[in-house]
Amino acid sequence: MDYSALQKWGPELAQWSAEYHRDLRSRPVRAQTAPGEIAAKIPGTPPENAEEFATLFSDFETLIMPGITHWQHPRFFAYFPANSSPPSVLAEWLTATLAAQCMLWQTSPAATELETTMLDWLRQMISLPEGFSGVIQDSASTATLAAILVAREKALSWTGNTKGLAGQPAVRIYCSDQVHSSIDKACWIAGVGQDNLVKLPSHGPLKSLDANALERAIAEDKAAGHLPAGLIVCIGATGTGASDDINAAMDVAEAHGLYVHVDAAWAGSAMICPEFRHFMAGAERADSFVFNPHKWLFTNFDCTAHFIRDPEAMVRTLGIRPSYLETQGRDGIINYSEWSVPLGRRFRALKLWFVIRSYGVAGMQAMIRNHVRWAEEIADKLRRAPDFEIVTEPMLSLFSFRYSPKGAGDLDALNARLVNAINDDGRIYVTQTQADGKYVIRFQVGQTQTTKEDVELAFEVITELAQAL
Ligand SMILES: *Cc1c(COP(=O)(O)O)cnc(C)c1O
C-alpha cells in the first residue's frame, strides 16, 4: 500500500466515522462478547502475503466492531469519560500522517512551541497562576510518577538516581485513603515502596485528607529517621469524587518542605468553569498539578496536562543527555523529553489546538455545565424514586446510588445483579465502587454527544431493570 491509497480510503473512513457516530445510540454501550470470542476469529499466524485493504476494512467491521465497548456512546455513564470530538479526531489523522517524534525541540520545533503555548492556554483556562509551566504527558499515571520521582530526588539531595535507594533513609509520600491506584503504582516504580506510601484517614462530606493526621504522621516519621518527601492531594478521586482541602494540607506540607502534587485527573477539566474552582483552592501553592483533557475536555486519549512550578527540578530528575540527544548551540529551547519518563513523544498539542479553537472556552464550559446539571437532575430523581438511595452526593457530574428495597436482604449482591442487568441490557453503561463499605453504583455524565434525553433514559432503564430483578 502506498500513500496514494489514502485518497481512496480516507473518504471511505471519513464516511464510516461520521455514520458510526450518527448511529451510535443503536449499539449496546458495553461489548456483549464472551472472553476469547474475538481472538478465536483472528488467525494465530501472520499472513505471508499482502492482503487488500478492502479485506482488512471488512474484517474490522465484522470481527472487531462486535467486541468494542463504545466509549464515545452518548449513554456511557461508567468509570470516568474518555471523551473525544471531531476536531480531535481530525488532528489525530494529521498527527499520524506526520508521525513526528517530538522528543527534542529540533525534532519538531512547531510541536514543542505549540505544546508550550497550548499548555499555557490550559493554565489560563483553569486559572492556575503564571509561573506554572506545562508539559503534555501520556497519562496522569506517568505525570504522577514524574512528580514522585522529583519529590524523591529533592528529598535525597539528588542522589537517588546516582546511588540508588539502598542504604538511604526511607522516602515517605503522604496521601489520603481515597487516592487513585496510580499513586500506589508510581510509588512502586519509583522505588519508594508501598509501605512508604502513608495513607491517611479522610473525613467530612468530601472525604478530605485529615491535615492533623498528616502533621502527626510527618512528626512520627521524622522521629523514626524517615525522610518525608512528598504529598499527593486529590480533586475528584475516582471512587466517589473525594476532594482534599488543599489549603489545609499545604499549610502542613509547606512547613515541612514537602513536594506537593495535585491529582485532578478527571475534575481538572471542570475547573475551566469559575463556579467550580473552589475545589482547587490552594492548588496554586502546589509544585505540580495534573489533569486529563483526555477525560473530560473533548480531546481523545492520550493527552495529560501536567503543570509544574520548577521545571529545573524536573529536568534535574529526568533529563539525560547522551551525545546522540544533544542539541548544539541553542539557548532558551525546551526539550520536553527531559520533562517526562518516556523519550519518544507524539505530537499531541495539535489536537488541543484544534479542539480549543473549535469550541472556544465558552463552548466547552457550556458542555461541562450541562453534564454537571444533568447529573444533579438524575440524582434528584433517583433520590425521590421508591427504593433508591443516593450514597454519595454529586461531586461535579459524579455520584453514587444504590437500590435498597425494604427486606431485600443482601443489598451488595442485589446491586451487583443490577449492574450486570443494566450492562447486559446495553442501552446504558455504569460501573460500581465501594463507598462506606457498601457496594454502590457509580454514575457520571461526561460524553461529548450526551443529551438531557440520554440521561433521562438512563433513569428509565435503571428503575425498569431494578423492578424486574
Ligand atoms: C483516571 C485517573 C487517573 C489515571 O489516569 P491515566 O491518565 O489513565 O493514567 C489518576 N487519578 C485519577 C483521580 C483518575 O481519575
Coordinates of C-alpha atoms and ligand atoms in Angstrom, one line a residue:
M1 CA 0.0 0.0 0.0
D2 CA 1.4 3.4 -0.8
Y3 CA 0.3 6.8 0.5
S4 CA -1.8 7.5 -2.6
A5 CA -4.2 4.9 -1.2
L6 CA -5.2 7.5 1.3
Q7 CA -7.0 9.3 -1.4
K8 CA -9.4 6.4 -1.9
W9 CA -9.6 5.1 1.7
G10 CA -9.6 8.5 3.5
P11 CA -13.0 9.5 2.3
E12 CA -14.4 6.0 2.9
L13 CA -13.2 6.0 6.5
A14 CA -14.5 9.6 7.0
Q15 CA -17.9 8.4 5.8
W16 CA -17.7 5.4 8.1
S17 CA -16.7 7.5 11.1
A18 CA -19.5 10.0 10.6
E19 CA -22.1 7.3 10.3
Y20 CA -20.7 5.4 13.3
H21 CA -21.2 8.5 15.5
R22 CA -24.6 9.3 13.9
D23 CA -25.9 5.8 14.7
L24 CA -24.1 5.1 17.9
R25 CA -27.2 5.1 20.1
S26 CA -28.4 1.9 18.4
R27 CA -25.4 -0.1 19.6
P28 CA -25.1 -1.6 23.0
V29 CA -22.7 0.5 25.0
R30 CA -20.7 -2.3 26.5
A31 CA -19.4 -5.0 24.3
Q32 CA -21.6 -8.1 24.6
T33 CA -18.9 -10.6 23.8
A34 CA -17.5 -13.5 25.9
P35 CA -13.8 -13.7 26.8
G36 CA -11.8 -15.3 23.9
E37 CA -14.6 -14.9 21.3
I38 CA -12.8 -12.2 19.3
A39 CA -9.3 -13.8 19.5
A40 CA -10.7 -17.1 18.2
K41 CA -11.7 -15.4 15.0
I42 CA -8.2 -13.9 14.3
P43 CA -5.6 -16.1 12.6
G44 CA -2.9 -17.2 15.0
T45 CA -0.2 -16.6 12.5
P46 CA 0.7 -13.5 10.4
P47 CA -0.1 -13.5 6.6
E48 CA 2.7 -14.5 4.3
N49 CA 1.4 -12.3 1.5
A50 CA -0.1 -8.9 1.2
E51 CA -3.8 -8.5 1.6
E52 CA -6.2 -5.9 0.1
F53 CA -7.2 -3.1 2.4
A54 CA -10.8 -3.8 1.4
T55 CA -10.5 -7.1 3.1
L56 CA -8.9 -5.6 6.2
F57 CA -11.6 -3.0 6.5
S58 CA -14.4 -5.5 6.1
D59 CA -12.8 -7.7 8.8
F60 CA -12.6 -4.7 11.0
E61 CA -16.3 -4.3 10.7
T62 CA -17.3 -7.9 11.1
L63 CA -14.7 -9.2 13.6
I64 CA -13.6 -6.2 15.7
M65 CA -16.6 -3.9 16.0
P66 CA -18.7 -6.5 17.9
G67 CA -16.0 -6.6 20.6
I68 CA -15.8 -2.8 21.1
T69 CA -17.1 -1.0 24.1
H70 CA -18.3 2.3 22.9
W71 CA -16.6 4.9 25.0
Q72 CA -18.0 7.7 22.8
H73 CA -21.5 6.4 23.2
P74 CA -23.8 9.2 24.4
R75 CA -25.1 6.8 27.1
F76 CA -21.7 5.9 28.5
F77 CA -22.0 6.6 32.2
A78 CA -19.4 4.2 33.5
Y79 CA -15.9 4.9 35.0
F80 CA -14.9 8.4 34.0
P81 CA -15.4 9.7 30.5
A82 CA -12.6 9.4 28.0
N83 CA -14.3 11.7 25.6
S84 CA -13.3 12.9 22.1
S85 CA -14.6 15.2 19.4
P86 CA -14.5 15.7 15.7
P87 CA -11.6 18.3 15.8
S88 CA -9.7 15.9 18.0
V89 CA -10.1 13.0 15.5
L90 CA -9.1 15.2 12.6
A91 CA -6.0 16.4 14.4
E92 CA -5.0 12.7 15.1
W93 CA -5.2 12.0 11.4
L94 CA -2.7 14.8 10.7
T95 CA -0.6 13.7 13.7
A96 CA -0.5 10.2 12.3
T97 CA 0.3 11.5 8.8
L98 CA 3.3 13.4 10.1
A99 CA 4.2 10.7 12.7
A100 CA 6.8 13.1 14.1
Q101 CA 8.8 12.2 17.2
C102 CA 8.6 15.3 19.4
M103 CA 11.2 14.5 22.0
L104 CA 13.5 17.4 21.4
W105 CA 12.8 21.0 20.2
Q106 CA 14.8 20.4 17.0
T107 CA 12.9 17.1 16.2
S108 CA 9.9 19.3 15.5
P109 CA 10.1 22.9 16.7
A110 CA 6.4 23.6 15.9
A111 CA 5.3 20.7 18.1
T112 CA 7.4 21.9 21.1
E113 CA 6.3 25.5 20.7
L114 CA 2.7 24.7 20.2
E115 CA 2.8 22.4 23.3
T116 CA 4.2 25.3 25.4
T117 CA 1.5 27.6 24.1
M118 CA -1.4 25.2 24.4
L119 CA -0.4 24.3 28.0
D120 CA -0.3 28.0 28.8
W121 CA -3.8 28.3 27.3
L122 CA -5.0 25.5 29.5
R123 CA -3.2 27.0 32.5
Q124 CA -5.2 30.2 31.9
M125 CA -8.4 28.3 31.3
I126 CA -8.3 26.6 34.7
S127 CA -6.8 29.7 36.3
L128 CA -3.6 28.4 37.6
P129 CA -1.2 31.3 38.3
E130 CA 1.6 32.3 36.0
G131 CA 4.8 30.6 37.0
F132 CA 3.4 27.1 36.3
S133 CA 4.9 25.6 33.1
G134 CA 3.1 22.9 31.3
V135 CA 4.0 19.7 29.5
I136 CA 1.8 17.0 27.9
Q137 CA 2.3 13.6 29.4
D138 CA 0.9 10.4 28.0
S139 CA -1.2 9.7 31.1
A140 CA -1.9 11.0 34.6
S141 CA -0.1 7.9 35.8
T142 CA 3.2 9.0 34.3
A143 CA 2.7 12.6 35.4
T144 CA 2.3 11.3 38.9
L145 CA 5.3 9.1 38.6
A146 CA 7.4 12.0 37.3
A147 CA 6.2 14.1 40.3
I148 CA 7.1 11.4 42.8
L149 CA 10.5 11.0 41.3
V150 CA 11.2 14.7 41.7
A151 CA 9.9 14.5 45.3
R152 CA 12.2 11.6 45.9
E153 CA 15.2 13.2 44.3
K154 CA 14.7 16.5 46.1
A155 CA 14.4 14.8 49.5
L156 CA 17.5 12.7 48.8
S157 CA 19.5 15.8 47.7
W158 CA 19.6 14.4 44.1
T159 CA 21.4 11.2 45.0
G160 CA 18.7 8.6 44.2
N161 CA 19.4 8.5 40.5
T162 CA 23.1 8.1 41.1
K163 CA 23.4 5.9 44.2
G164 CA 20.1 4.1 44.1
L165 CA 17.9 3.8 47.2
A166 CA 19.8 1.1 49.1
G167 CA 21.2 2.5 52.4
Q168 CA 19.2 5.7 52.1
P169 CA 16.6 6.7 54.6
A170 CA 13.0 5.7 53.7
V171 CA 11.5 8.2 51.4
R172 CA 7.9 8.9 52.6
I173 CA 5.0 10.0 50.5
Y174 CA 1.6 11.0 52.0
C175 CA -1.9 11.0 50.7
S176 CA -5.4 10.2 51.8
D177 CA -7.0 6.8 51.7
Q178 CA -9.1 7.9 48.7
V179 CA -6.4 8.4 46.0
H180 CA -6.2 6.6 42.7
S181 CA -4.2 3.4 42.3
S182 CA -1.8 5.2 40.0
I183 CA -0.3 6.8 43.2
D184 CA 0.5 3.4 44.6
K185 CA 1.9 2.2 41.4
A186 CA 4.1 5.3 41.0
C187 CA 5.5 4.6 44.5
W188 CA 6.3 1.0 43.5
I189 CA 8.1 2.1 40.3
A190 CA 9.9 5.0 41.9
G191 CA 11.4 2.6 44.5
V192 CA 9.6 4.3 47.3
G193 CA 7.6 1.1 48.1
Q194 CA 4.0 0.6 49.1
D195 CA 5.0 0.6 52.8
N196 CA 6.3 4.1 52.5
L197 CA 3.2 5.5 50.9
V198 CA 1.4 6.7 54.0
K199 CA -2.4 6.7 53.5
L200 CA -4.1 9.0 56.0
P201 CA -7.7 8.9 57.0
S202 CA -10.2 11.1 55.1
H203 CA -13.2 12.8 56.7
G204 CA -16.2 15.1 56.0
P205 CA -18.6 15.1 53.1
L206 CA -15.8 15.4 50.5
K207 CA -13.7 12.7 52.3
S208 CA -10.8 15.1 52.6
L209 CA -7.4 14.3 53.9
D210 CA -7.1 14.9 57.6
A211 CA -4.4 17.6 57.9
N212 CA -3.9 16.9 61.6
A213 CA -3.2 13.3 60.9
L214 CA -0.7 14.4 58.2
E215 CA 1.1 16.6 60.7
R216 CA 1.3 13.7 63.2
A217 CA 2.5 11.2 60.6
I218 CA 5.3 13.5 59.5
A219 CA 6.4 14.0 63.1
E220 CA 6.4 10.3 63.7
D221 CA 8.3 9.6 60.5
K222 CA 11.0 12.2 61.3
A223 CA 11.4 10.7 64.8
A224 CA 11.9 7.3 63.2
G225 CA 14.6 8.6 60.9
H226 CA 12.5 8.6 57.8
L227 CA 12.5 11.2 55.1
P228 CA 9.2 13.0 54.5
A229 CA 9.3 13.8 50.8
G230 CA 6.0 14.4 49.1
L231 CA 2.3 14.8 49.4
I232 CA -0.3 13.9 46.9
V233 CA -3.7 15.7 47.2
C234 CA -6.7 14.9 45.0
I235 CA -9.6 16.8 43.5
G236 CA -12.3 14.4 42.4
A237 CA -10.9 11.0 43.3
T238 CA -12.1 8.1 41.1
G239 CA -14.3 6.1 43.5
T240 CA -16.7 8.8 44.6
G241 CA -15.1 12.1 43.9
A242 CA -13.3 12.7 47.2
S243 CA -11.5 16.0 47.3
D244 CA -9.0 17.4 49.7
D245 CA -8.9 20.7 51.5
I246 CA -5.7 21.7 49.6
N247 CA -5.0 24.8 51.7
A248 CA -5.1 22.9 55.0
A249 CA -2.8 20.2 53.5
M250 CA -0.5 22.9 52.1
D251 CA -0.1 24.6 55.4
V252 CA 1.4 21.3 56.8
A253 CA 3.3 20.5 53.6
E254 CA 5.0 23.9 53.3
A255 CA 6.1 23.8 57.0
H256 CA 7.9 20.5 56.3
G257 CA 9.1 21.3 52.8
L258 CA 7.2 18.5 51.1
Y259 CA 6.9 18.4 47.3
V260 CA 3.1 18.6 46.6
H261 CA 1.4 17.1 43.6
V262 CA -2.3 17.6 42.8
D263 CA -4.1 14.8 41.1
A264 CA -7.2 16.3 39.4
A265 CA -7.1 13.8 36.5
W266 CA -10.9 13.9 35.9
A267 CA -12.1 17.0 37.8
G268 CA -9.5 19.3 36.4
S269 CA -11.4 19.9 33.2
A270 CA -14.3 21.3 35.1
M271 CA -12.0 24.0 36.5
I272 CA -12.5 25.9 33.2
C273 CA -15.8 27.0 34.9
P274 CA -15.2 29.6 37.5
E275 CA -18.0 28.4 39.7
F276 CA -16.3 25.0 40.3
R277 CA -12.9 26.4 41.1
H278 CA -13.5 26.4 44.8
F279 CA -12.5 22.7 44.6
M280 CA -8.9 23.7 43.6
A281 CA -8.4 26.5 46.2
G282 CA -4.8 26.1 47.4
A283 CA -3.7 24.3 44.3
E284 CA -1.8 27.4 43.3
R285 CA 0.5 26.7 46.2
A286 CA 1.4 23.2 44.9
D287 CA 4.5 22.2 43.0
S288 CA 2.8 20.0 40.4
F289 CA -0.8 19.7 39.1
V290 CA -2.2 17.1 36.7
F291 CA -5.4 16.8 34.8
N292 CA -6.5 14.9 31.7
P293 CA -8.0 16.7 28.8
H294 CA -8.4 13.1 27.6
K295 CA -11.0 12.5 30.2
W296 CA -13.4 15.4 30.1
L297 CA -12.1 18.0 27.7
F298 CA -13.2 16.5 24.3
T299 CA -9.6 15.5 23.4
N300 CA -9.1 11.9 22.7
F301 CA -6.6 9.7 24.7
D302 CA -3.7 10.4 25.2
C303 CA -3.4 13.9 26.4
T304 CA -2.5 14.7 30.0
A305 CA -1.8 18.3 31.0
H306 CA 0.9 18.4 33.7
F307 CA 1.9 21.8 35.2
I308 CA 5.0 22.2 37.3
R309 CA 6.3 25.2 39.2
D310 CA 10.0 24.3 38.9
P311 CA 10.9 22.7 35.6
E312 CA 14.6 22.8 36.6
A313 CA 13.9 20.2 39.3
M314 CA 12.1 18.0 36.8
V315 CA 14.9 18.3 34.3
R316 CA 17.4 17.5 37.0
T317 CA 15.5 14.4 37.8
L318 CA 14.5 13.2 34.3
G319 CA 16.8 15.0 31.9
I320 CA 19.5 12.7 30.5
R321 CA 21.8 13.8 27.6
P322 CA 23.7 11.1 25.8
S323 CA 25.6 12.6 23.0
Y324 CA 23.1 11.5 20.4
L325 CA 20.5 13.6 22.0
E326 CA 22.5 16.8 22.4
T327 CA 21.2 19.9 20.7
Q328 CA 24.0 22.1 19.7
G329 CA 24.2 25.8 20.2
R330 CA 20.6 26.5 21.1
D331 CA 19.7 28.6 24.1
G332 CA 16.2 29.0 25.5
I333 CA 14.7 25.9 24.0
I334 CA 12.7 23.2 25.7
N335 CA 13.4 19.5 25.1
Y336 CA 10.2 18.0 26.5
S337 CA 11.6 14.5 26.8
E338 CA 13.6 15.9 29.8
W339 CA 10.3 16.6 31.5
S340 CA 8.8 13.1 31.2
V341 CA 9.6 9.4 31.7
P342 CA 9.4 8.2 28.0
L343 CA 11.8 9.6 25.5
G344 CA 9.6 9.4 22.4
R345 CA 6.6 11.7 22.3
R346 CA 3.7 12.1 19.9
F347 CA 2.6 15.5 18.6
R348 CA -0.3 15.8 21.0
A349 CA -0.6 19.6 21.2
L350 CA -2.2 19.7 17.7
K351 CA -5.4 18.1 18.9
L352 CA -5.7 20.6 21.8
W353 CA -5.2 23.5 19.4
F354 CA -7.9 22.2 17.2
V355 CA -10.3 21.3 20.0
I356 CA -10.0 24.6 22.0
R357 CA -10.4 26.7 18.8
S358 CA -13.3 24.6 17.5
Y359 CA -15.4 25.0 20.6
G360 CA -14.0 28.1 22.3
V361 CA -13.7 28.2 26.0
A362 CA -17.4 29.2 26.3
G363 CA -18.5 26.2 24.3
M364 CA -16.5 23.8 26.5
Q365 CA -17.8 25.5 29.6
A366 CA -21.4 25.1 28.4
M367 CA -20.9 21.3 27.7
I368 CA -19.4 20.7 31.2
R369 CA -22.1 22.7 32.9
N370 CA -24.7 20.6 31.2
H371 CA -23.0 17.4 32.3
V372 CA -23.0 18.6 35.9
R373 CA -26.6 19.8 35.8
W374 CA -27.9 16.6 34.2
A375 CA -26.0 14.5 36.8
E376 CA -27.7 16.5 39.6
E377 CA -31.1 16.1 37.9
I378 CA -30.9 12.3 37.7
A379 CA -29.5 12.1 41.2
D380 CA -32.6 14.0 42.4
K381 CA -34.9 11.7 40.5
L382 CA -33.3 8.6 42.0
R383 CA -33.4 10.1 45.4
R384 CA -37.2 10.5 45.1
A385 CA -37.8 7.2 43.4
P386 CA -39.1 4.4 45.7
D387 CA -36.4 2.0 47.0
F388 CA -33.4 4.0 45.7
E389 CA -30.9 5.9 47.8
I390 CA -28.1 8.4 46.9
V391 CA -25.0 7.1 48.7
T392 CA -22.6 9.9 47.7
E393 CA -23.9 13.2 46.6
P394 CA -22.9 14.6 43.2
M395 CA -19.4 15.9 43.1
L396 CA -19.5 17.8 39.8
S397 CA -21.0 15.2 37.5
L398 CA -20.3 12.1 39.6
F399 CA -22.5 10.5 42.2
S400 CA -23.2 7.0 43.5
F401 CA -26.5 5.3 44.4
R402 CA -28.0 2.0 45.2
Y403 CA -31.2 0.1 45.1
S404 CA -32.4 -0.7 48.6
P405 CA -35.9 -2.1 48.7
K406 CA -37.0 -3.0 52.2
G407 CA -36.5 -6.6 53.2
A408 CA -34.3 -7.3 50.2
G409 CA -31.5 -9.0 52.2
D410 CA -28.0 -8.7 50.8
L411 CA -28.0 -5.3 49.2
D412 CA -24.4 -5.6 47.9
A413 CA -25.4 -8.8 45.9
L414 CA -28.6 -7.2 44.7
N415 CA -26.8 -4.1 43.4
A416 CA -24.2 -6.3 41.7
R417 CA -27.0 -8.1 39.9
L418 CA -28.5 -4.7 38.9
V419 CA -25.2 -3.5 37.4
N420 CA -25.0 -6.7 35.4
A421 CA -28.6 -6.5 34.3
I422 CA -28.0 -2.8 33.2
N423 CA -24.9 -3.6 31.2
D424 CA -26.3 -6.8 29.6
D425 CA -29.3 -4.7 28.5
G426 CA -26.9 -2.4 26.7
R427 CA -28.8 0.9 26.5
I428 CA -26.6 2.5 29.1
Y429 CA -23.3 1.5 30.8
V430 CA -22.5 2.0 34.5
T431 CA -19.9 0.6 36.9
Q432 CA -19.6 0.0 40.6
T433 CA -17.4 1.0 43.5
Q434 CA -17.2 0.8 47.3
A435 CA -18.5 3.7 49.5
D436 CA -18.5 3.4 53.3
G437 CA -18.1 -0.3 52.9
K438 CA -21.1 -0.7 50.7
Y439 CA -21.3 -1.8 47.1
V440 CA -22.7 1.2 45.2
I441 CA -23.4 2.0 41.6
R442 CA -21.4 5.0 40.2
F443 CA -22.9 7.3 37.6
Q444 CA -21.1 10.1 35.8
V445 CA -22.1 12.3 32.8
G446 CA -19.3 13.5 30.6
Q447 CA -19.7 12.3 27.0
T448 CA -19.4 14.9 24.2
Q449 CA -22.6 13.8 22.4
T450 CA -24.7 13.1 25.6
T451 CA -28.1 14.9 25.7
K452 CA -30.5 15.6 28.6
E453 CA -32.7 12.9 27.0
D454 CA -29.9 10.3 27.2
V455 CA -29.7 11.0 30.9
E456 CA -33.4 10.8 31.3
L457 CA -33.4 7.5 29.5
A458 CA -30.8 6.3 32.0
F459 CA -33.3 6.9 34.8
E460 CA -35.9 4.8 33.0
V461 CA -33.5 2.0 32.3
I462 CA -32.3 1.8 35.9
T463 CA -35.7 1.9 37.5
E464 CA -37.2 -0.6 35.0
L465 CA -34.4 -3.1 35.4
A466 CA -34.4 -2.8 39.2
Q467 CA -38.1 -3.7 39.4
A468 CA -37.5 -6.7 37.1
L469 CA -34.8 -8.2 39.3
Ligands
LIG1 C1 -8.2 8.4 35.6 C2 -7.4 8.8 36.8 C3 -6.0 8.6 36.9 C4 -5.3 7.8 35.9 O1 -5.3 8.5 34.7 P1 -4.5 7.9 33.4 O2 -4.3 9.1 32.5 O3 -5.3 6.8 32.9 O4 -3.2 7.4 33.9 C5 -5.4 9.1 38.0 N1 -6.1 9.7 39.0 C6 -7.4 9.9 39.0 C7 -8.1 10.7 40.1 C8 -8.1 9.5 37.9 O5 -9.4 9.7 37.8

